[in-house]
Amino acid sequence: MLEVISGWWSWWWDASNEGEKVIRSVLTIVVTITTVFCLLWNIDKKSKKAMAPLPPGPKGLPLIGYLPFLGTFLHKKFTELAGKYGSIYKLWLGNKLCIVISSPSLAKEVFRDKDAIFANRDPPIASRIASYGGNDIAWSSYGPEWKKMRKVFVREMLSKGTLDACYPMRKQEVQNAIRGVYEKAGNPVDFGELVFEIIANAINSMLCGGTVKGEKWISFVSEFRKLAEELMVLQGKPNVSDLFPVLGRFDLQGVERQTKRILSSFDQVLTSVIEQHLNTGPNVEKSERTKNFLQILLDLNKHGDAETSITTNQLKSLLLDIVVGGTDTTSTTLEWTMAELMLHQEIMEKVYQELDEVVGHSNVVEEFHLPNLQLLNAVMKETLRLHPALPLSVPHISSQFCTLGGYTIPKGSTVFLNVNAIHKDPVLWDNALEFRPERFLNKDSGSFDYSGNNFQYLPFGSGRRICPGVPLAERMFMFILASLLHSFEWKLLNGTEVELSDKFGIVVKKKNPLLLIAKPRLSNFDLY
Ligand code: HEM
């Protein structure tokens, strides 16, 4: 065949002199290159035609995109835009392409069908610094180190055995708080502050297991709380350096500087707690020592095998994940719940009735009562539906080019799950904006658990990155609320009323404090 083709073209190379040969060679090269170029251009045009488009979305300004139009309530703006552009849309924030999804079917596509593609994170600068360079669970890239730490977290620290063993510490903190409220009965209580304090104390107690005591312990707790709160604010703040990485080195808003300062204070506290623990550790019974998270992590740091050993930075950032990830989320949810119960006294009455039946007036609440408090459980679920602590979850990143809902999603896009919109969609929920815990009590409500399999209800996310703190969050929430309600009758401070406005941050909190008066309701004062 080649012989036949070269035979046809033999006349072309049959030039009479050298000059003609050169001209014919140059012509051959030019014609070949042009032909190849035209062919490739045609193929590219055709493949572009075949490629799905990017999702629709609002137009922004050159360079900065939609940034100036976002306002301060990101979750509300995102829900409003979903009304206009549908359940999947895009917007540019600086040079970041953001995709917002707001339907159960798209959530399923992201978190089940294409879970591995969307399991990555792109931490903002503040979070990268605060997690010792992405060394924790929440901000590390999807890969072997993340898998290892998650395994340690779920199997070692938050296993049923460890959580059962830590129960006396949680109980002690709740009892201390109840005694404090009892002693100041009649004085106004800032409910949000009260529950934040209980959770911070309980978490810190579970972390160090009481090896740090006295004055040192008190200053440690208050220092930790202050730093954790500051860190939350910095992580929620839009940072120009994140949206325009070329400007990163100027740190125009000082976020990097401030986060480094906080991390260094945190690090001093953590280092001193670890040293204190190592010094007192040998005097504490081994059975006692294995009950706290820090001891579990120190054991893995020193003696872990290839599958479980962790570095000192990973140890510290895991501790921060529990403190920062667990405190604000759970206490904020408790405050919203109490606000809704104060507004719905008929439901509050039923909750009291349930507590009296299950716990009785001559006992204190114990964790073994919790599975029988079904109405209270439904109240918690309804609060997480109407006031999800993370209404936009934690953003995921696409680690490769793919399609979603028929649209093209380029590699590196930031994907927001609009939990807020899904939880309030009137097509999915009857009387979607009303607080009706009974919706979680009917026969189908079993499917509304936190496993992330019901894509209509995702307060803890779904897929590989689903919140690993659920078992602790659920226990603390139920135990604290049941204990505070069982011990006291709560009334609004005279002259105040309940309102439900919120303020946006990485965790969406109640804007105004909920000020209440507690009146003891148990006749046996020894129970306080
Ligand atoms: C009411 C309480 C809580 C809520 C509503 C909540 C919600 C969430 C959500 C929505 C995510 C993101 C899931 C995703 O990316 O798809 C998350 C992640 C996470 N949460 Fe929670 N959380 C709560 C309590 C806790 C507690 C108590 C802890 C620790 C003990 C915790 C530790 C974490 C960690 C480490 C991650 C990152 C997981 C990963 O990236 O693999 N959370 N949480």
Coordinates of C-alpha atoms and ligand atoms in Angstrom, one line a residue, residues 111 118-121 136-140 146 150 153 158 199 203 293 318 321-334 380 384 387-396 417 419 458-474 476-477, ligand 1:
F111 CA -22.1 12.6 48.4
F118 CA -15.9 15.7 46.0
A119 CA -14.2 14.5 49.2
N120 CA -11.4 17.1 49.1
R121 CA -11.1 20.4 50.9
D136 CA -6.3 17.8 61.3
I137 CA -9.4 15.9 60.1
A138 CA -11.6 18.8 59.0
W139 CA -9.1 20.5 56.7
S140 CA -6.7 17.8 55.5
W146 CA -6.9 12.0 56.6
R150 CA -10.5 9.8 61.0
F153 CA -11.0 9.7 65.9
L158 CA -15.4 8.5 70.0
I199 CA -19.9 21.9 76.9
I203 CA -15.0 18.6 76.4
F293 CA -8.7 11.6 74.8
L318 CA -7.0 16.6 66.6
D321 CA -10.9 19.6 66.1
I322 CA -12.8 18.4 69.1
V323 CA -12.7 21.8 71.0
V324 CA -13.4 24.0 68.0
G325 CA -15.6 21.6 66.1
G326 CA -17.6 20.4 69.0
T327 CA -18.2 23.3 71.3
D328 CA -19.8 26.1 69.3
T329 CA -21.9 23.8 67.1
T330 CA -23.5 21.9 70.0
S331 CA -24.0 24.9 72.3
T332 CA -25.5 27.0 69.5
T333 CA -28.0 24.2 68.7
L334 CA -29.0 24.0 72.3
M380 CA -33.5 18.2 68.7
L384 CA -31.3 20.9 63.5
H387 CA -31.4 26.1 62.5
P388 CA -28.6 23.9 61.1
A389 CA -25.4 25.0 62.9
L390 CA -23.6 24.9 59.6
P391 CA -26.2 25.9 57.0
L392 CA -23.8 25.7 54.1
S393 CA -22.0 22.7 55.6
V394 CA -18.2 22.8 55.1
P395 CA -17.3 23.4 51.5
H396 CA -16.0 20.5 49.4
L417 CA -24.2 22.1 50.0
V419 CA -28.5 22.6 53.8
L458 CA -28.4 16.6 56.3
P459 CA -27.5 18.6 59.5
F460 CA -24.2 16.7 59.8
G461 CA -23.5 16.4 56.1
S462 CA -23.1 13.2 54.2
G463 CA -20.6 10.9 52.5
R464 CA -17.0 10.3 53.5
R465 CA -16.6 13.7 55.2
I466 CA -19.8 13.4 57.3
C467 CA -19.4 14.8 60.8
P468 CA -17.6 12.2 62.8
G469 CA -18.6 14.0 66.1
V470 CA -22.3 12.9 65.9
P471 CA -22.2 10.3 68.7
L472 CA -20.7 12.9 71.1
A473 CA -22.9 15.8 69.9
E474 CA -26.0 13.7 70.3
M476 CA -24.1 16.0 75.1
F477 CA -27.1 17.7 73.5
Ligands
HEM1 C1 -24.7 19.9 66.7 C2 -23.4 19.6 66.6 C3 -22.7 19.4 65.3 C4 -23.1 19.7 64.0 C5 -24.4 20.3 63.5 C6 -22.0 19.4 63.1 C7 -22.0 19.5 61.7 C8 -20.9 19.2 60.9 C9 -20.9 19.3 59.5 C10 -22.1 19.8 58.6 C11 -19.7 18.9 59.0 C12 -19.2 18.9 57.6 C13 -19.6 17.6 56.9 C14 -19.1 17.7 55.4 O1 -18.1 18.2 55.1 O2 -19.8 17.1 54.5 C15 -18.9 18.6 60.2 C16 -17.6 18.1 60.1 C17 -16.8 17.8 61.2 N1 -17.3 17.8 62.5 FE1 -19.1 18.2 63.2 N2 -20.9 18.9 63.9 C18 -21.3 18.9 65.2 C19 -20.6 18.5 66.3 C20 -19.3 18.0 66.3 C21 -18.6 17.5 67.4 C22 -19.1 17.4 68.8 C23 -17.3 17.2 66.9 C24 -16.1 16.6 67.7 C25 -16.2 15.9 68.8 C26 -17.3 17.5 65.5 C27 -16.2 17.3 64.7 C28 -16.2 17.4 63.3 C29 -15.0 17.2 62.4 C30 -13.6 16.7 62.9 C31 -15.4 17.4 61.1 C32 -14.6 17.3 59.8 C33 -14.8 15.9 59.2 C34 -14.0 15.7 57.9 O3 -13.6 16.6 57.3 O4 -13.7 14.5 57.6 N3 -18.5 17.9 65.1 N4 -19.7 18.7 61.3

